[in-house]
Short mmCIF file of C-alpha atoms and ligand atoms in Angstrom, two decimals:
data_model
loop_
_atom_site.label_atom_id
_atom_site.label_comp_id
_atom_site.label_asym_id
_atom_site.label_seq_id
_atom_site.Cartn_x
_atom_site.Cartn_y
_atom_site.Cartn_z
CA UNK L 48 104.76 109.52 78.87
CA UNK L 49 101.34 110.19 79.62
CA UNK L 50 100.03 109.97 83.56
CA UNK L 51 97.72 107.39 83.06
CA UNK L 52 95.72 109.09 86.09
CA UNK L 53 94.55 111.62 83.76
CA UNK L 54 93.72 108.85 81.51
CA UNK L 55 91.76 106.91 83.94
CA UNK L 56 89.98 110.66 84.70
CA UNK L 57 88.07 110.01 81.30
CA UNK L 58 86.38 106.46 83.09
CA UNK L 59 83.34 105.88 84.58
CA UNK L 60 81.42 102.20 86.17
CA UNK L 61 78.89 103.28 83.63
CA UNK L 62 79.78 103.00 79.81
CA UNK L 63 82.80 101.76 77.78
CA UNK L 64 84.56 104.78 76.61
CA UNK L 65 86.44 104.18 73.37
CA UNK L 66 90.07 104.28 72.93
CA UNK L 67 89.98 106.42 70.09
CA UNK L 68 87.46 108.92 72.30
CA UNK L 69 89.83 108.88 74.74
CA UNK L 70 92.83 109.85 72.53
CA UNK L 71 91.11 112.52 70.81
CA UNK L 72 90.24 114.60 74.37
CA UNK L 73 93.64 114.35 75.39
CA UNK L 74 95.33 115.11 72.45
CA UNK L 75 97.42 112.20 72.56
CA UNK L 76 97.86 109.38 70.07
CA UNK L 77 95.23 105.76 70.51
CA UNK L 78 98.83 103.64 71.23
CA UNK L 79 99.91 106.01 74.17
CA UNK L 80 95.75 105.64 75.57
CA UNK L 81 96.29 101.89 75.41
CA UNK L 82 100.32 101.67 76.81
CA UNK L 83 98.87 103.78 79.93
CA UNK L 84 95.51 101.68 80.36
CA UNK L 85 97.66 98.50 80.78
CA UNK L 86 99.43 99.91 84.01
CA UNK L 87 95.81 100.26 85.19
CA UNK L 88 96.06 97.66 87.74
CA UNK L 89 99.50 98.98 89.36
CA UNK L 90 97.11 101.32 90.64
CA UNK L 91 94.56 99.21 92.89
CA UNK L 92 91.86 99.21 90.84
CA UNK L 93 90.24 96.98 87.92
CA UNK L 94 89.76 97.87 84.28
CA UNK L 95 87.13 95.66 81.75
CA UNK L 96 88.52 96.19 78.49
CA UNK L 97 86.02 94.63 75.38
CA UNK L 98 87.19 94.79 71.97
CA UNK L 99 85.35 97.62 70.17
CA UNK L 100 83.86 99.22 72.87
CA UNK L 101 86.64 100.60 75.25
CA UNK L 102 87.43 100.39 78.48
CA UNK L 103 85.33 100.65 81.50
CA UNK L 104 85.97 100.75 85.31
CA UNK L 105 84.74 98.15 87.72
CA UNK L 106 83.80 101.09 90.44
CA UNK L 107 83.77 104.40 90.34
CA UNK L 108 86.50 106.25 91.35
CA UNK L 109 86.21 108.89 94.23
CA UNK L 110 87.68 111.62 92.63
CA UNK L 111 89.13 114.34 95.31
CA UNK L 112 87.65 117.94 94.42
CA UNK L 113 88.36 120.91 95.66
CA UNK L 114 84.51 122.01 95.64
CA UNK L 115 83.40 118.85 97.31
CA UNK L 116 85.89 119.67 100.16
CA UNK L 117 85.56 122.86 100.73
CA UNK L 118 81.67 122.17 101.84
CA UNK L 119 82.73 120.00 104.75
CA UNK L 120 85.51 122.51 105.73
CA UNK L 121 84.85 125.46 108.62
CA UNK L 122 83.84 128.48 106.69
CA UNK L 123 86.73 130.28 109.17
CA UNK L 124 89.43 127.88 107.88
CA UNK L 125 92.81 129.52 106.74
CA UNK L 126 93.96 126.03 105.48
CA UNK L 127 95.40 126.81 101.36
CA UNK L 128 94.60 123.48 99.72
CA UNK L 129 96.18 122.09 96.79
CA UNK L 130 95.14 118.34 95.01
CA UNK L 131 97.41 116.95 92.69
CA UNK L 132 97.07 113.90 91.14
CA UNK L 133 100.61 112.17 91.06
CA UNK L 134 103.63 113.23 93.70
CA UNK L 135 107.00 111.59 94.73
CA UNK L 136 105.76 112.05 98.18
CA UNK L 137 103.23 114.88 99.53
CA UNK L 138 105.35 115.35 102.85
CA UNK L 139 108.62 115.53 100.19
CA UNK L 140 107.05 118.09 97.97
CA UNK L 141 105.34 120.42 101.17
CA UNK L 142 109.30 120.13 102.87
CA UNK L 143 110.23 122.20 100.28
CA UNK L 144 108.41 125.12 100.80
CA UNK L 145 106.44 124.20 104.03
CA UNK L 146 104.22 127.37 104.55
CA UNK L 147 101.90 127.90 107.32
CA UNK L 148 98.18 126.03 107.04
CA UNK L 149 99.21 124.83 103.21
CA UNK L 150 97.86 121.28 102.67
CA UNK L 151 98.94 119.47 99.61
CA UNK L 152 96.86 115.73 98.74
CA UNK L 153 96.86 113.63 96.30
CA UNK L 154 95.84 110.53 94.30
CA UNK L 155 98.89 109.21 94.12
CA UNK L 156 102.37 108.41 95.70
CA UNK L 157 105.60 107.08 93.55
CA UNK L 158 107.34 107.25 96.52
CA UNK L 159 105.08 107.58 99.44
CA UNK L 160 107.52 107.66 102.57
CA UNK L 161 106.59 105.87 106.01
CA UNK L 162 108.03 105.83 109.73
CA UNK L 163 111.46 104.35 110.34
CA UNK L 164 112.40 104.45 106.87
CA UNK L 165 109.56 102.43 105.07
CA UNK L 166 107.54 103.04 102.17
CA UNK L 167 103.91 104.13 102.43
CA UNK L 168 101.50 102.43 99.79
CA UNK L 169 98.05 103.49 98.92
CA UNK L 170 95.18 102.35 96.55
CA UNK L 171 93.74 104.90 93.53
CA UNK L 172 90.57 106.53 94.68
CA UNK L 173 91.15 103.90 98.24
CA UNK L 174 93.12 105.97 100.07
CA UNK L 175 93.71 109.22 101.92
CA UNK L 176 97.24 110.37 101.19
CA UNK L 177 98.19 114.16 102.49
CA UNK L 178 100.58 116.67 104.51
CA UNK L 179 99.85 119.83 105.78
CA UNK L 180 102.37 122.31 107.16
CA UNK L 181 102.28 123.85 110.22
CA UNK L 182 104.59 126.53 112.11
CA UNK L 183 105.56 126.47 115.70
CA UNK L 184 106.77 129.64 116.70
CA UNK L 185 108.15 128.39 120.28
CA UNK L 186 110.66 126.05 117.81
CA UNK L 187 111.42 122.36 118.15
CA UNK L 188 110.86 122.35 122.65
CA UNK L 189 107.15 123.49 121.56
CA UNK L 190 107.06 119.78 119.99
CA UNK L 191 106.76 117.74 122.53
CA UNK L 192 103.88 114.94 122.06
CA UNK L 193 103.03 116.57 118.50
CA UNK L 194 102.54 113.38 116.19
CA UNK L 195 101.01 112.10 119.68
CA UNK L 196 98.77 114.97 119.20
CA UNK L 197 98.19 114.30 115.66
CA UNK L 198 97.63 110.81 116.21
CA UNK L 199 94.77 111.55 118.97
CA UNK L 200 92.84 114.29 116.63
CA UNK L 201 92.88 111.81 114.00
CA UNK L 202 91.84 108.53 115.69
CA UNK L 203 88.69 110.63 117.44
CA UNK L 204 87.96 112.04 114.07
CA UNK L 205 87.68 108.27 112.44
CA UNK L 206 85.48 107.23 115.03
CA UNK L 207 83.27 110.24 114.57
CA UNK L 208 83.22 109.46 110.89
CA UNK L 209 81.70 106.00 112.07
CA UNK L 210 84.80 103.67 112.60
CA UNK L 211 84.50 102.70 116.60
CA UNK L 212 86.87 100.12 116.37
CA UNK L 213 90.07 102.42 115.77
CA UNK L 214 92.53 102.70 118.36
CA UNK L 215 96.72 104.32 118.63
CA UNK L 216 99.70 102.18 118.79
CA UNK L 217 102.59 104.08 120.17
CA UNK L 218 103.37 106.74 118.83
CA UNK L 219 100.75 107.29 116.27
CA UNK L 220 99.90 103.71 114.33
CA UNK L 221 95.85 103.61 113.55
CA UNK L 222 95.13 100.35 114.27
CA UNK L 223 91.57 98.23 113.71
CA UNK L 224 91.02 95.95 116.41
CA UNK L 225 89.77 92.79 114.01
CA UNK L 226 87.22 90.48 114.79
CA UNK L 227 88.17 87.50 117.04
CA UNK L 228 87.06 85.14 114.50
CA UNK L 229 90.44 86.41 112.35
CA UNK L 230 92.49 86.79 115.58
CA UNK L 231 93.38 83.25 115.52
CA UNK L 232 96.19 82.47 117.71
CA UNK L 233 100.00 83.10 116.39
CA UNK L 234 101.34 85.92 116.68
CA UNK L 235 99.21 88.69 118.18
CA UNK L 236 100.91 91.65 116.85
CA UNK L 237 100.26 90.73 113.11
CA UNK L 238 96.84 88.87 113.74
CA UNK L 239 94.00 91.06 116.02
CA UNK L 240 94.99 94.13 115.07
CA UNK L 241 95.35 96.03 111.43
CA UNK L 242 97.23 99.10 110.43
CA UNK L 243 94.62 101.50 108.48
CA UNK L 244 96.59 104.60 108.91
CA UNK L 245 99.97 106.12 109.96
CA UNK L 246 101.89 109.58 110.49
CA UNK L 247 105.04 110.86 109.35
CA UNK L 248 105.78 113.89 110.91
CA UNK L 249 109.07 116.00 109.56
CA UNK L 250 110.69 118.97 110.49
CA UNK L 251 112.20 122.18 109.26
CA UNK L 252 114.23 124.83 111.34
CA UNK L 253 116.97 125.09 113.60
CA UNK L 254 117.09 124.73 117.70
CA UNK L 255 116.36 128.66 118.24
CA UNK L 256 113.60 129.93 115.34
CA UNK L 257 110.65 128.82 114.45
CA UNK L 258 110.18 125.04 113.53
CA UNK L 259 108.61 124.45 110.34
CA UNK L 260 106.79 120.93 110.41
CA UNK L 261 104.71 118.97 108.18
CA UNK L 262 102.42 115.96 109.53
CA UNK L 263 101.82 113.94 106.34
CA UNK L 264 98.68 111.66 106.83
CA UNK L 265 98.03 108.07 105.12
CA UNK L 266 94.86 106.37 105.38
CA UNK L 267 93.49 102.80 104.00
CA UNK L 268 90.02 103.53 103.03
CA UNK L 269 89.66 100.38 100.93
CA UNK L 270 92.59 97.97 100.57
CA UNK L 271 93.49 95.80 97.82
CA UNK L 272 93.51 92.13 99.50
CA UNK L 273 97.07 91.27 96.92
CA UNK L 274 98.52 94.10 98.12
CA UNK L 275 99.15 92.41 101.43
CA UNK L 276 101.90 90.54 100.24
CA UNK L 277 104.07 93.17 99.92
CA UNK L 278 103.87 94.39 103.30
CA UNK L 279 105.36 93.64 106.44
CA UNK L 280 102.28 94.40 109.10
CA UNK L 281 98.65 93.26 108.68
CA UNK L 282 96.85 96.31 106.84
CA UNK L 283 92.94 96.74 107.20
CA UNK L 284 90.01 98.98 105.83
CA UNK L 285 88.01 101.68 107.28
CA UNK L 286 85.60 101.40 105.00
CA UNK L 287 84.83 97.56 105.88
CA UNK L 288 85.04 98.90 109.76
CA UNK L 289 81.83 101.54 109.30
CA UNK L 290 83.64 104.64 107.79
CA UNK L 291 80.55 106.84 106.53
CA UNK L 292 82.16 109.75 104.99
CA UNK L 293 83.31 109.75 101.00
CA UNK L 294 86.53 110.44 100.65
CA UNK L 295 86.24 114.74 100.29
CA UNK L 296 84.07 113.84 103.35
CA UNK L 297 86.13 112.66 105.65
CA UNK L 298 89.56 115.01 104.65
CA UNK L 299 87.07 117.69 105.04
CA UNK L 300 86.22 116.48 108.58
CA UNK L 301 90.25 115.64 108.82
CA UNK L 302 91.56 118.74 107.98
CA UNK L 303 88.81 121.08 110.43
CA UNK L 304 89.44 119.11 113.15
CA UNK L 305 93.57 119.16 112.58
CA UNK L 306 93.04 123.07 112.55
CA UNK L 307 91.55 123.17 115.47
CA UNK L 308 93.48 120.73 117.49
CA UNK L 309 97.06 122.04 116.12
CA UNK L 310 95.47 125.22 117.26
CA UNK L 311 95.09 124.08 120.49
CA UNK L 312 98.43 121.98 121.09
CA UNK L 313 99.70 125.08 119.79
CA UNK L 314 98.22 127.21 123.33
CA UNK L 315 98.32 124.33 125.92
CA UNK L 316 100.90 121.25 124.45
CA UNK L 317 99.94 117.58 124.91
CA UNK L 318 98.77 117.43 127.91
CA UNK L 319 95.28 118.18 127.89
CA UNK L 320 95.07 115.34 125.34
CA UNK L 321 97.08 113.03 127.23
CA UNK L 322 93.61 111.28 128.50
CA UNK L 323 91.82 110.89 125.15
CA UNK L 324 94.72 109.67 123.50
CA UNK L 325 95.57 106.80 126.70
CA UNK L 326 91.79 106.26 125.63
CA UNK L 327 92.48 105.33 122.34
CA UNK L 328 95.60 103.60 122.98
CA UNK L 329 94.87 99.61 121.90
CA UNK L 330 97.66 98.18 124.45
CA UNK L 331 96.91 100.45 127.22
CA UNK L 332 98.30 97.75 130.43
CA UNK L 333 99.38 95.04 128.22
CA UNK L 334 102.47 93.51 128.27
CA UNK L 335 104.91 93.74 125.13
CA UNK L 336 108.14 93.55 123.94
CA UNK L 337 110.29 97.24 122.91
CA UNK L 338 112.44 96.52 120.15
CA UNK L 339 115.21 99.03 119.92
CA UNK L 340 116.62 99.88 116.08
CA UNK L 341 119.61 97.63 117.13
CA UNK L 342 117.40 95.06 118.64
CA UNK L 343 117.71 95.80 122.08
CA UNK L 344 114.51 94.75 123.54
CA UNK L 345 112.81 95.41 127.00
CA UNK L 346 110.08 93.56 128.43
CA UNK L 347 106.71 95.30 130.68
CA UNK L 348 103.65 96.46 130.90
CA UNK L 349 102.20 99.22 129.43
CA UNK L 350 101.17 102.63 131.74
CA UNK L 351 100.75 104.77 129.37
CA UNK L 352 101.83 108.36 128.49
CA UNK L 353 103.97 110.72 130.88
CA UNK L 354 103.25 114.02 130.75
CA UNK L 355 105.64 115.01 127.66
CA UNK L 356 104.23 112.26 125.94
CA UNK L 357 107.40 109.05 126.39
CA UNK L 358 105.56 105.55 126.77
CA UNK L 359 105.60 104.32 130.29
CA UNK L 360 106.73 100.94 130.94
CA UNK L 361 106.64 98.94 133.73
CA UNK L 362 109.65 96.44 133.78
CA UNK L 363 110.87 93.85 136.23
CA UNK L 364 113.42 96.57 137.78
CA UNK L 365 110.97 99.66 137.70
CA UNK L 366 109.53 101.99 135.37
CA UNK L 367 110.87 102.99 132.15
CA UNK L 368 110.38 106.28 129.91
CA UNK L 369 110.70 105.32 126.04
CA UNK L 370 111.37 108.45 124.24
CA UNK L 371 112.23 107.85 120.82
CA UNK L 372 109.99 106.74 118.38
CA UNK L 373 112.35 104.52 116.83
CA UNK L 374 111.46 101.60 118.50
CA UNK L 375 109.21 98.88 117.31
CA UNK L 376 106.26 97.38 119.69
CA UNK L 377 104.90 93.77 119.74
CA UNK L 378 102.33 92.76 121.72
CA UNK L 379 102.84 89.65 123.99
CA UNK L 380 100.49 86.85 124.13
C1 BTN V 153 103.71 105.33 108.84
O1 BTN V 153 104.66 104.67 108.42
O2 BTN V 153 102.92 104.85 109.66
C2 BTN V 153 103.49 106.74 108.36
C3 BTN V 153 102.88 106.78 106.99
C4 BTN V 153 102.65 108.18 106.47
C5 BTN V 153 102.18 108.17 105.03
C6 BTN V 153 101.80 109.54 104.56
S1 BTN V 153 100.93 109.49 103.02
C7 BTN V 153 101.04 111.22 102.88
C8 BTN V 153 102.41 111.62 103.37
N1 BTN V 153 103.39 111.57 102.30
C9 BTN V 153 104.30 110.60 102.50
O3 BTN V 153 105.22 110.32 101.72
N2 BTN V 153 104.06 109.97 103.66
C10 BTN V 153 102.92 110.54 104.35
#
């Protein structure tokens, strides 16, 4: 079966491209072109098909190059990047041989994995989709407030890139604070904010050596309005909330400023981010619900971070540490 990614490779916004043209690069026959062109639009993107001419795209697509990114990467960087066009899952693949500073993207996910067990979806050519590993010699105790870390490098990075509306749900949601003309009452938590990005960080290594951990990245840079549908949380764009950067652009500007920050948790932990990232932080002194995995849920206000990076929260009785990321947050009216 034919990707139909490298298929859709041979498009342009432009021209038509023939069928037959198409099937003659590839060295495949002008039924397979045509079987792989109709699962176009499983992909996020629109296909004009006119009868003699071919197929052509609505938009360009923003093809990832290795070329293109290396320009916007520090000329010191020891990151070892690899694009592929179609994975499982980037953080599954890099988890199986998770070497230091490797960074594997790609256009595609079949099985793009989210937090707390959910799947991850992103758009061809719309989204950013990658992992990079990363070794922590001090093992799993040097982790503490790492995908807080991430979360924080990230969130700056996007508003650098032009997006000043992007802000960190706990522990490392990217949320777009919407406009209050679509924050129209009901409920808060799925109305005046949208998810644009998330982090799934996973581990290698046991309690003593070194921890092996990749931080796979997911990013809406468009969003296909039908995809909403089939998701459980509001999602948003950064492109329709002032992102500047192309996509080679802005993984480029992702993947420097990663370096450098990992570098830097790496010395001195969380804490010297523990400001910027209560910064960033969309709820910072709101009040919310916790929902616990077996739907336990605790009431209070939002402090912020401690130290080792567990979410304050001010209930009735006292404060509370939350620890585990496990738990689901919902604003309160
Ligand atoms: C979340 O649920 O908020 C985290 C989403 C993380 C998605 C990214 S996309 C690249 C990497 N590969 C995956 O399978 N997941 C992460």
């Amino acid at each position: 079966m034919t990707d139909p990614i490298r298929l859709l490779r041979e498009l342009d916004a432009q021209h038509f491209t023939s069928g037959t043209m198409i099937a003659e690069r590839l060295g495949i026959s002008r039924a397979s072109v045509s079987t792989a062109l109709a699962q176009a639009e499983q992909f996020g993107i629109t296909l004009e098909r006119r009868s003699g001419a071919g197929y052509r795209l609505e938009q360009d697509i923003d093809w990832l190059s290795l070329d293109t990114l290396q320009q916007y990467l520090p000329p010191d960087s020891i990151l070892h990047i690899t694009l592929a066009d179609t994975l499982e899952s980037s953080n599954r693949q890099l988890l199986k041989n998770p070497q230091h500073g490797h960074v594997l993207a790609c256009e595609w996910q079949t099985g793009g994995r989210g937090r707390l067990g959910r799947r991850w979806l992103g758009s061809l050519g719309g989204s950013l989709m990658f992992s990079l590993a990363w070794q922590f010699n001090g093992g799993p105790a040097q982790l503490a407030g790492l995908s807080l870390a991430v979360g924080a490098i990230v969130a700056q990075s996007l508003r650098e890139a032009g997006v000043a509306q992007i802000g960190l749900k706990w522990p490392n949601d990217l949320l777009l604070q919407r406009d209050a003309s679509a924050a129209q009452s009901g409920n808060p938590d799925n109305t005046d904010y949208a998810k644009v990005g998330g982090i799934l960080i996973e581990m290698q290594g046991d309690a003593l050596g070194p921890a092996q951990v990749v931080i796979g990245i997911g990013l809406n840079l468009s969003f296909p309005h039908h995809w909403q549908d089939e998701l459980d949380q509001q999602a948003g764009s950064l492109q329709a909330a002032g992102l500047r950067d192309s996509r080679n652009a802005l993984l480029g500007r992702l993947l420097g400023a990663l370096e450098q920050g990992l570098g830097q948790f790496t010395q001195s932990g969380f804490a010297p981010m523990l400001a910027q990232w209560e910064s960033l932080h969309v709820w910072q002194m709101q009040m919310v619900n916790v929902i616990a995995p077996d739907g336990q849920t605790q009431t209070g206000q939002l402090l912020g971070l401690a130290a080792d990076g567990s979410l304050r929260l001010l209930c009735c009785d006292g404060e509370k540490l939350i620890h585990t990321g496990d738990v689901s947050l919902r604003r309160l009216a």
